[in-house]
């Protein structure tokens, strides 16, 4: 879980730099965010491979005997283990690099001496609500392509963009809650609802694509049946997540939840 926790911390830092951009020196914040983006990419690859391996090997257990679950599990484990090793080797190399050490030093400096603008001298109650409103509006814009059509015809990539925007709203509201209180926390929870459901959707989409690639490999033979069952299951999970998102979205975006931002 260490890779996951480090990845979350990295994403929160990047989100904060973006959310509070009007309060920070732009060049300084952009350079720091760029280095965090590099680290997040390295950690993300390792974490994604870890999540995929765990998800598929758990799912194999439910296959019927005629689908040869043991053989399917062995094949998937072999492929996933190789991917995990490559990803974790890359992550370890990054953490041992001069670039990472320099980033840690910059983060320590940033925490001690943040490069703020004159706008940062204004009260939190004045500068934070507009930032939250802007972030929320961005999430709604990204949701337009999936809320204006049938959930089963929307592009999976569009759902992923909504998830990214929801995560940004969540992190911003959670950071702002220290100054703005429970209302910001409640708004963060609404964004988290979206993030969790669409996180399951993204995991299912990625797993289905991976299974399709494995099934297309040479000499798969009789394993194709089991892989096909797993693929169908992931497709069903993705569809269920899209359905659930469609059901909760109207409640999440109810205007009354955000009236306090304009008061």
C-alpha positions as YAML, in Angstrom:
chain: A
units: angstrom
residues:
- id: 1
  name: UNK
  ca: [0.00, 0.00, 0.00]
- id: 2
  name: UNK
  ca: [3.03, 2.31, 0.27]
- id: 3
  name: UNK
  ca: [3.00, 3.10, -3.45]
- id: 4
  name: UNK
  ca: [-0.69, 3.99, -3.21]
- id: 5
  name: UNK
  ca: [-0.22, 6.28, -0.22]
- id: 6
  name: UNK
  ca: [2.73, 8.03, -1.82]
- id: 7
  name: UNK
  ca: [0.80, 8.44, -5.05]
- id: 8
  name: UNK
  ca: [-2.16, 9.98, -3.21]
- id: 9
  name: UNK
  ca: [0.13, 12.41, -1.41]
- id: 10
  name: UNK
  ca: [1.72, 13.41, -4.70]
- id: 11
  name: UNK
  ca: [-1.66, 13.97, -6.34]
- id: 12
  name: UNK
  ca: [-2.87, 16.05, -3.40]
- id: 13
  name: UNK
  ca: [0.19, 18.27, -3.65]
- id: 14
  name: UNK
  ca: [-0.31, 18.76, -7.39]
- id: 15
  name: UNK
  ca: [-3.99, 19.49, -6.84]
- id: 16
  name: UNK
  ca: [-3.20, 22.07, -4.17]
- id: 17
  name: UNK
  ca: [-0.75, 23.87, -6.44]
- id: 18
  name: UNK
  ca: [-3.44, 24.01, -9.13]
- id: 19
  name: UNK
  ca: [-6.30, 24.91, -6.80]
- id: 20
  name: UNK
  ca: [-4.48, 27.75, -5.12]
- id: 21
  name: UNK
  ca: [-2.71, 29.04, -8.23]
- id: 22
  name: UNK
  ca: [-3.95, 32.61, -7.70]
- id: 23
  name: UNK
  ca: [-2.29, 32.60, -4.28]
- id: 24
  name: UNK
  ca: [1.09, 31.29, -5.49]
- id: 25
  name: UNK
  ca: [3.89, 32.54, -7.70]
- id: 26
  name: UNK
  ca: [3.03, 30.95, -11.06]
- id: 27
  name: UNK
  ca: [6.53, 30.07, -12.30]
- id: 28
  name: UNK
  ca: [7.50, 28.57, -8.94]
- id: 29
  name: UNK
  ca: [4.26, 26.56, -8.64]
- id: 30
  name: UNK
  ca: [4.35, 25.34, -12.24]
- id: 31
  name: UNK
  ca: [7.90, 24.04, -11.93]
- id: 32
  name: UNK
  ca: [7.07, 22.20, -8.72]
- id: 33
  name: UNK
  ca: [3.86, 20.77, -10.21]
- id: 34
  name: UNK
  ca: [5.81, 19.55, -13.25]
- id: 35
  name: UNK
  ca: [8.18, 17.54, -11.09]
- id: 36
  name: UNK
  ca: [5.29, 16.13, -9.07]
- id: 37
  name: UNK
  ca: [3.64, 15.13, -12.35]
- id: 38
  name: UNK
  ca: [6.74, 13.15, -13.26]
- id: 39
  name: UNK
  ca: [6.74, 11.35, -9.89]
- id: 40
  name: UNK
  ca: [2.99, 10.69, -10.03]
- id: 41
  name: UNK
  ca: [3.41, 9.05, -13.43]
- id: 42
  name: UNK
  ca: [6.09, 6.69, -12.18]
- id: 43
  name: UNK
  ca: [4.14, 5.76, -9.05]
- id: 44
  name: UNK
  ca: [0.89, 5.47, -10.99]
- id: 45
  name: UNK
  ca: [2.28, 2.83, -13.34]
- id: 46
  name: UNK
  ca: [3.44, 0.73, -10.41]
- id: 47
  name: UNK
  ca: [0.18, 1.12, -8.54]
- id: 48
  name: UNK
  ca: [-1.97, 0.39, -11.59]
- id: 49
  name: UNK
  ca: [-0.13, -2.85, -12.28]
- id: 50
  name: UNK
  ca: [-0.54, -3.86, -8.64]
- id: 51
  name: UNK
  ca: [-4.29, -3.12, -8.66]
- id: 52
  name: UNK
  ca: [-4.84, -4.97, -11.93]
- id: 53
  name: UNK
  ca: [-3.02, -8.08, -10.70]
- id: 54
  name: UNK
  ca: [-4.98, -8.22, -7.45]
- id: 55
  name: UNK
  ca: [-8.31, -7.59, -9.17]
- id: 56
  name: UNK
  ca: [-7.90, -10.29, -11.81]
- id: 57
  name: UNK
  ca: [-6.50, -13.00, -9.56]
- id: 58
  name: UNK
  ca: [-9.42, -12.50, -7.16]
- id: 59
  name: UNK
  ca: [-11.89, -12.61, -10.01]
- id: 60
  name: UNK
  ca: [-10.45, -15.87, -11.38]
- id: 61
  name: UNK
  ca: [-11.50, -17.67, -8.22]
- id: 62
  name: UNK
  ca: [-15.14, -17.41, -9.23]
- id: 63
  name: UNK
  ca: [-14.63, -19.09, -12.61]
- id: 64
  name: UNK
  ca: [-16.34, -22.47, -13.13]
- id: 65
  name: UNK
  ca: [-14.17, -25.57, -13.41]
- id: 66
  name: UNK
  ca: [-14.66, -25.92, -17.16]
- id: 67
  name: UNK
  ca: [-13.01, -22.51, -17.59]
- id: 68
  name: UNK
  ca: [-9.74, -23.92, -16.17]
- id: 69
  name: UNK
  ca: [-9.37, -21.29, -13.43]
- id: 70
  name: UNK
  ca: [-6.00, -22.60, -12.22]
- id: 71
  name: UNK
  ca: [-4.47, -22.36, -15.68]
- id: 72
  name: UNK
  ca: [-6.02, -18.95, -16.32]
- id: 73
  name: UNK
  ca: [-4.76, -17.72, -12.96]
- id: 74
  name: UNK
  ca: [-1.24, -18.96, -13.69]
- id: 75
  name: UNK
  ca: [-1.20, -17.24, -17.09]
- id: 76
  name: UNK
  ca: [-2.48, -13.95, -15.74]
- id: 77
  name: UNK
  ca: [-0.14, -14.07, -12.75]
- id: 78
  name: UNK
  ca: [2.85, -14.65, -15.03]
- id: 79
  name: UNK
  ca: [2.02, -11.68, -17.25]
- id: 80
  name: UNK
  ca: [1.04, -9.39, -14.37]
- id: 81
  name: UNK
  ca: [4.09, -10.29, -12.30]
- id: 82
  name: UNK
  ca: [6.38, -9.29, -15.16]
- id: 83
  name: UNK
  ca: [4.55, -5.99, -15.57]
- id: 84
  name: UNK
  ca: [4.65, -5.33, -11.82]
- id: 85
  name: UNK
  ca: [8.37, -6.02, -11.65]
- id: 86
  name: UNK
  ca: [9.12, -3.63, -14.50]
- id: 87
  name: UNK
  ca: [6.93, -0.93, -12.97]
- id: 88
  name: UNK
  ca: [8.34, -1.30, -9.46]
- id: 89
  name: UNK
  ca: [11.92, -1.39, -10.74]
- id: 90
  name: UNK
  ca: [11.20, 1.90, -12.52]
- id: 91
  name: UNK
  ca: [9.72, 3.35, -9.33]
- id: 92
  name: UNK
  ca: [12.69, 2.26, -7.22]
- id: 93
  name: UNK
  ca: [15.10, 3.74, -9.76]
- id: 94
  name: UNK
  ca: [13.18, 7.02, -9.67]
- id: 95
  name: UNK
  ca: [13.27, 7.14, -5.86]
- id: 96
  name: UNK
  ca: [17.03, 6.59, -5.92]
- id: 97
  name: UNK
  ca: [17.63, 9.32, -8.50]
- id: 98
  name: UNK
  ca: [19.08, 12.78, -8.02]
- id: 99
  name: UNK
  ca: [15.89, 14.15, -9.56]
- id: 100
  name: UNK
  ca: [13.78, 12.70, -6.75]
- id: 101
  name: UNK
  ca: [16.15, 13.93, -4.04]
- id: 102
  name: UNK
  ca: [16.01, 17.40, -5.56]
- id: 103
  name: UNK
  ca: [12.20, 17.23, -5.57]
- id: 104
  name: UNK
  ca: [12.10, 16.30, -1.88]
- id: 105
  name: UNK
  ca: [14.38, 19.23, -1.08]
- id: 106
  name: UNK
  ca: [12.13, 21.55, -3.09]
- id: 107
  name: UNK
  ca: [9.07, 20.29, -1.23]
- id: 108
  name: UNK
  ca: [10.72, 20.92, 2.14]
- id: 109
  name: UNK
  ca: [11.57, 24.41, 0.97]
- id: 110
  name: UNK
  ca: [8.03, 24.92, -0.34]
- id: 111
  name: UNK
  ca: [6.49, 23.91, 2.97]
- id: 112
  name: UNK
  ca: [8.82, 26.22, 4.86]
- id: 113
  name: UNK
  ca: [8.86, 29.19, 2.50]
- id: 114
  name: UNK
  ca: [5.86, 29.05, 0.12]
- id: 115
  name: UNK
  ca: [6.07, 31.66, -2.67]
- id: 116
  name: UNK
  ca: [2.74, 33.39, -2.18]
- id: 117
  name: UNK
  ca: [1.19, 36.38, -3.94]
- id: 118
  name: UNK
  ca: [-0.49, 39.41, -2.40]
- id: 119
  name: UNK
  ca: [-3.85, 37.64, -2.85]
- id: 120
  name: UNK
  ca: [-2.78, 35.15, -0.17]
- id: 121
  name: UNK
  ca: [-3.08, 37.92, 2.41]
- id: 122
  name: UNK
  ca: [-6.86, 38.04, 1.93]
- id: 123
  name: UNK
  ca: [-9.22, 36.10, 4.26]
- id: 124
  name: UNK
  ca: [-9.83, 32.42, 3.48]
- id: 125
  name: UNK
  ca: [-13.57, 33.07, 3.44]
- id: 126
  name: UNK
  ca: [-13.00, 35.41, 0.49]
- id: 127
  name: UNK
  ca: [-10.47, 33.54, -1.65]
- id: 128
  name: UNK
  ca: [-11.47, 29.89, -1.18]
- id: 129
  name: UNK
  ca: [-15.17, 29.80, -2.20]
- id: 130
  name: UNK
  ca: [-14.48, 31.11, -5.74]
- id: 131
  name: UNK
  ca: [-11.81, 28.45, -6.20]
- id: 132
  name: UNK
  ca: [-14.24, 25.73, -5.12]
- id: 133
  name: UNK
  ca: [-16.96, 27.07, -7.42]
- id: 134
  name: UNK
  ca: [-14.56, 27.09, -10.36]
- id: 135
  name: UNK
  ca: [-13.42, 23.54, -9.65]
- id: 136
  name: UNK
  ca: [-17.01, 22.34, -9.29]
- id: 137
  name: UNK
  ca: [-17.97, 24.02, -12.56]
- id: 138
  name: UNK
  ca: [-15.07, 22.27, -14.30]
- id: 139
  name: UNK
  ca: [-16.33, 18.91, -13.03]
- id: 140
  name: UNK
  ca: [-19.82, 19.62, -14.36]
- id: 141
  name: UNK
  ca: [-18.43, 20.62, -17.76]
- id: 142
  name: UNK
  ca: [-16.48, 17.39, -18.00]
- id: 143
  name: UNK
  ca: [-19.63, 15.48, -17.08]
- id: 144
  name: UNK
  ca: [-21.64, 16.97, -19.95]
- id: 145
  name: UNK
  ca: [-20.57, 14.35, -22.53]
- id: 146
  name: UNK
  ca: [-21.73, 11.50, -20.26]
- id: 147
  name: UNK
  ca: [-24.86, 13.06, -18.78]
- id: 148
  name: UNK
  ca: [-26.32, 14.22, -22.09]
- id: 149
  name: UNK
  ca: [-26.45, 10.77, -23.66]
- id: 150
  name: UNK
  ca: [-27.26, 7.21, -22.66]
- id: 151
  name: UNK
  ca: [-24.73, 5.95, -20.14]
- id: 152
  name: UNK
  ca: [-24.03, 2.87, -22.25]
- id: 153
  name: UNK
  ca: [-23.05, 4.91, -25.33]
- id: 154
  name: UNK
  ca: [-20.67, 7.41, -23.70]
- id: 155
  name: UNK
  ca: [-16.92, 7.12, -24.20]
- id: 156
  name: UNK
  ca: [-15.17, 5.48, -21.18]
- id: 157
  name: UNK
  ca: [-12.46, 8.14, -21.47]
- id: 158
  name: UNK
  ca: [-15.09, 10.81, -20.76]
- id: 159
  name: UNK
  ca: [-16.02, 9.09, -17.51]
- id: 160
  name: UNK
  ca: [-12.36, 9.01, -16.57]
- id: 161
  name: UNK
  ca: [-12.13, 12.78, -17.08]
- id: 162
  name: UNK
  ca: [-15.10, 13.28, -14.75]
- id: 163
  name: UNK
  ca: [-13.35, 11.17, -12.13]
- id: 164
  name: UNK
  ca: [-10.18, 13.25, -12.38]
- id: 165
  name: UNK
  ca: [-12.21, 16.46, -12.00]
- id: 166
  name: UNK
  ca: [-14.12, 15.02, -9.02]
- id: 167
  name: UNK
  ca: [-10.86, 14.09, -7.34]
- id: 168
  name: UNK
  ca: [-9.66, 17.68, -7.79]
- id: 169
  name: UNK
  ca: [-12.86, 19.02, -6.21]
- id: 170
  name: UNK
  ca: [-12.51, 16.60, -3.31]
- id: 171
  name: UNK
  ca: [-8.91, 17.51, -2.56]
- id: 172
  name: UNK
  ca: [-9.65, 21.22, -2.79]
- id: 173
  name: UNK
  ca: [-12.66, 21.00, -0.46]
- id: 174
  name: UNK
  ca: [-10.80, 18.83, 2.03]
- id: 175
  name: UNK
  ca: [-7.92, 21.30, 2.14]
- id: 176
  name: UNK
  ca: [-10.33, 24.24, 2.43]
- id: 177
  name: UNK
  ca: [-12.30, 22.57, 5.21]
- id: 178
  name: UNK
  ca: [-9.63, 23.58, 7.72]
- id: 179
  name: UNK
  ca: [-10.75, 27.17, 7.13]
- id: 180
  name: UNK
  ca: [-14.34, 26.82, 5.88]
- id: 181
  name: UNK
  ca: [-15.60, 24.02, 8.14]
- id: 182
  name: UNK
  ca: [-18.17, 21.20, 7.78]
- id: 183
  name: UNK
  ca: [-19.87, 22.53, 4.64]
- id: 184
  name: UNK
  ca: [-16.66, 22.12, 2.68]
- id: 185
  name: UNK
  ca: [-16.26, 18.61, 4.06]
- id: 186
  name: UNK
  ca: [-19.79, 17.70, 2.94]
- id: 187
  name: UNK
  ca: [-19.05, 18.96, -0.55]
- id: 188
  name: UNK
  ca: [-15.84, 16.93, -0.55]
- id: 189
  name: UNK
  ca: [-17.88, 13.83, 0.28]
- id: 190
  name: UNK
  ca: [-20.16, 14.42, -2.70]
- id: 191
  name: UNK
  ca: [-17.13, 14.58, -4.97]
- id: 192
  name: UNK
  ca: [-15.75, 11.45, -3.33]
- id: 193
  name: UNK
  ca: [-18.95, 9.58, -4.21]
- id: 194
  name: UNK
  ca: [-18.33, 10.35, -7.87]
- id: 195
  name: UNK
  ca: [-14.64, 9.53, -7.59]
- id: 196
  name: UNK
  ca: [-15.23, 6.12, -6.00]
- id: 197
  name: UNK
  ca: [-17.87, 4.99, -8.47]
- id: 198
  name: UNK
  ca: [-15.93, 6.14, -11.50]
- id: 199
  name: UNK
  ca: [-12.75, 4.67, -10.01]
- id: 200
  name: UNK
  ca: [-14.45, 1.26, -10.13]
- id: 201
  name: UNK
  ca: [-15.52, 2.04, -13.68]
- id: 202
  name: UNK
  ca: [-11.97, 2.88, -14.75]
- id: 203
  name: UNK
  ca: [-10.55, -0.24, -13.09]
- id: 204
  name: UNK
  ca: [-13.12, -2.39, -14.90]
- id: 205
  name: UNK
  ca: [-12.41, -0.73, -18.27]
- id: 206
  name: UNK
  ca: [-8.65, -1.19, -17.87]
- id: 207
  name: UNK
  ca: [-9.09, -4.82, -16.79]
- id: 208
  name: UNK
  ca: [-11.35, -5.59, -19.76]
- id: 209
  name: UNK
  ca: [-8.85, -4.06, -22.19]
- id: 210
  name: UNK
  ca: [-6.02, -6.06, -20.62]
- id: 211
  name: UNK
  ca: [-7.99, -9.32, -20.82]
- id: 212
  name: UNK
  ca: [-8.77, -8.69, -24.48]
- id: 213
  name: UNK
  ca: [-5.05, -8.22, -25.16]
- id: 214
  name: UNK
  ca: [-4.17, -11.43, -23.31]
- id: 215
  name: UNK
  ca: [-6.86, -13.38, -25.16]
- id: 216
  name: UNK
  ca: [-5.35, -12.23, -28.46]
- id: 217
  name: UNK
  ca: [-1.89, -13.60, -27.62]
- id: 218
  name: UNK
  ca: [-0.60, -16.63, -29.54]
- id: 219
  name: UNK
  ca: [-1.24, -20.12, -28.15]
- id: 220
  name: UNK
  ca: [-3.97, -19.09, -25.71]
- id: 221
  name: UNK
  ca: [-6.09, -22.02, -26.81]
- id: 222
  name: UNK
  ca: [-8.52, -23.35, -24.22]
- id: 223
  name: UNK
  ca: [-7.77, -20.47, -21.82]
- id: 224
  name: UNK
  ca: [-9.82, -18.24, -24.10]
- id: 225
  name: UNK
  ca: [-13.07, -19.41, -22.55]
- id: 226
  name: UNK
  ca: [-12.06, -18.35, -19.04]
- id: 227
  name: UNK
  ca: [-10.59, -15.09, -20.28]
- id: 228
  name: UNK
  ca: [-13.83, -14.40, -22.12]
- id: 229
  name: UNK
  ca: [-15.85, -14.95, -18.95]
- id: 230
  name: UNK
  ca: [-13.59, -12.57, -17.05]
- id: 231
  name: UNK
  ca: [-13.89, -10.00, -19.84]
- id: 232
  name: UNK
  ca: [-17.68, -10.20, -19.74]
- id: 233
  name: UNK
  ca: [-17.62, -9.76, -15.97]
- id: 234
  name: UNK
  ca: [-15.49, -6.61, -16.21]
- id: 235
  name: UNK
  ca: [-17.75, -5.23, -18.93]
- id: 236
  name: UNK
  ca: [-20.73, -5.82, -16.62]
- id: 237
  name: UNK
  ca: [-18.94, -4.10, -13.74]
- id: 238
  name: UNK
  ca: [-18.21, -1.08, -15.91]
- id: 239
  name: UNK
  ca: [-21.85, -0.93, -17.02]
- id: 240
  name: UNK
  ca: [-23.04, -1.16, -13.42]
- id: 241
  name: UNK
  ca: [-20.74, 1.70, -12.42]
- id: 242
  name: UNK
  ca: [-22.07, 3.86, -15.25]
- id: 243
  name: UNK
  ca: [-25.60, 3.10, -14.15]
- id: 244
  name: UNK
  ca: [-24.81, 3.98, -10.53]
- id: 245
  name: UNK
  ca: [-23.14, 7.22, -11.58]
- id: 246
  name: UNK
  ca: [-26.22, 8.21, -13.54]
- id: 247
  name: UNK
  ca: [-28.37, 7.56, -10.48]
- id: 248
  name: UNK
  ca: [-26.33, 9.61, -8.00]
- id: 249
  name: UNK
  ca: [-25.29, 12.50, -10.26]
- id: 250
  name: UNK
  ca: [-28.54, 14.54, -9.94]
- id: 251
  name: UNK
  ca: [-28.24, 14.36, -6.16]
- id: 252
  name: UNK
  ca: [-24.55, 15.26, -6.16]
- id: 253
  name: UNK
  ca: [-25.07, 18.44, -8.19]
- id: 254
  name: UNK
  ca: [-28.13, 19.74, -6.35]
- id: 255
  name: UNK
  ca: [-27.76, 23.50, -6.20]
- id: 256
  name: UNK
  ca: [-28.57, 23.76, -2.49]
- id: 257
  name: UNK
  ca: [-25.32, 21.99, -1.63]
- id: 258
  name: UNK
  ca: [-23.34, 24.98, -2.93]
- id: 259
  name: UNK
  ca: [-25.47, 27.98, -1.95]
- id: 260
  name: UNK
  ca: [-23.16, 28.71, 0.94]
- id: 261
  name: UNK
  ca: [-20.34, 29.42, -1.51]
- id: 262
  name: UNK
  ca: [-22.17, 32.56, -2.66]
- id: 263
  name: UNK
  ca: [-23.41, 33.72, 0.73]
...
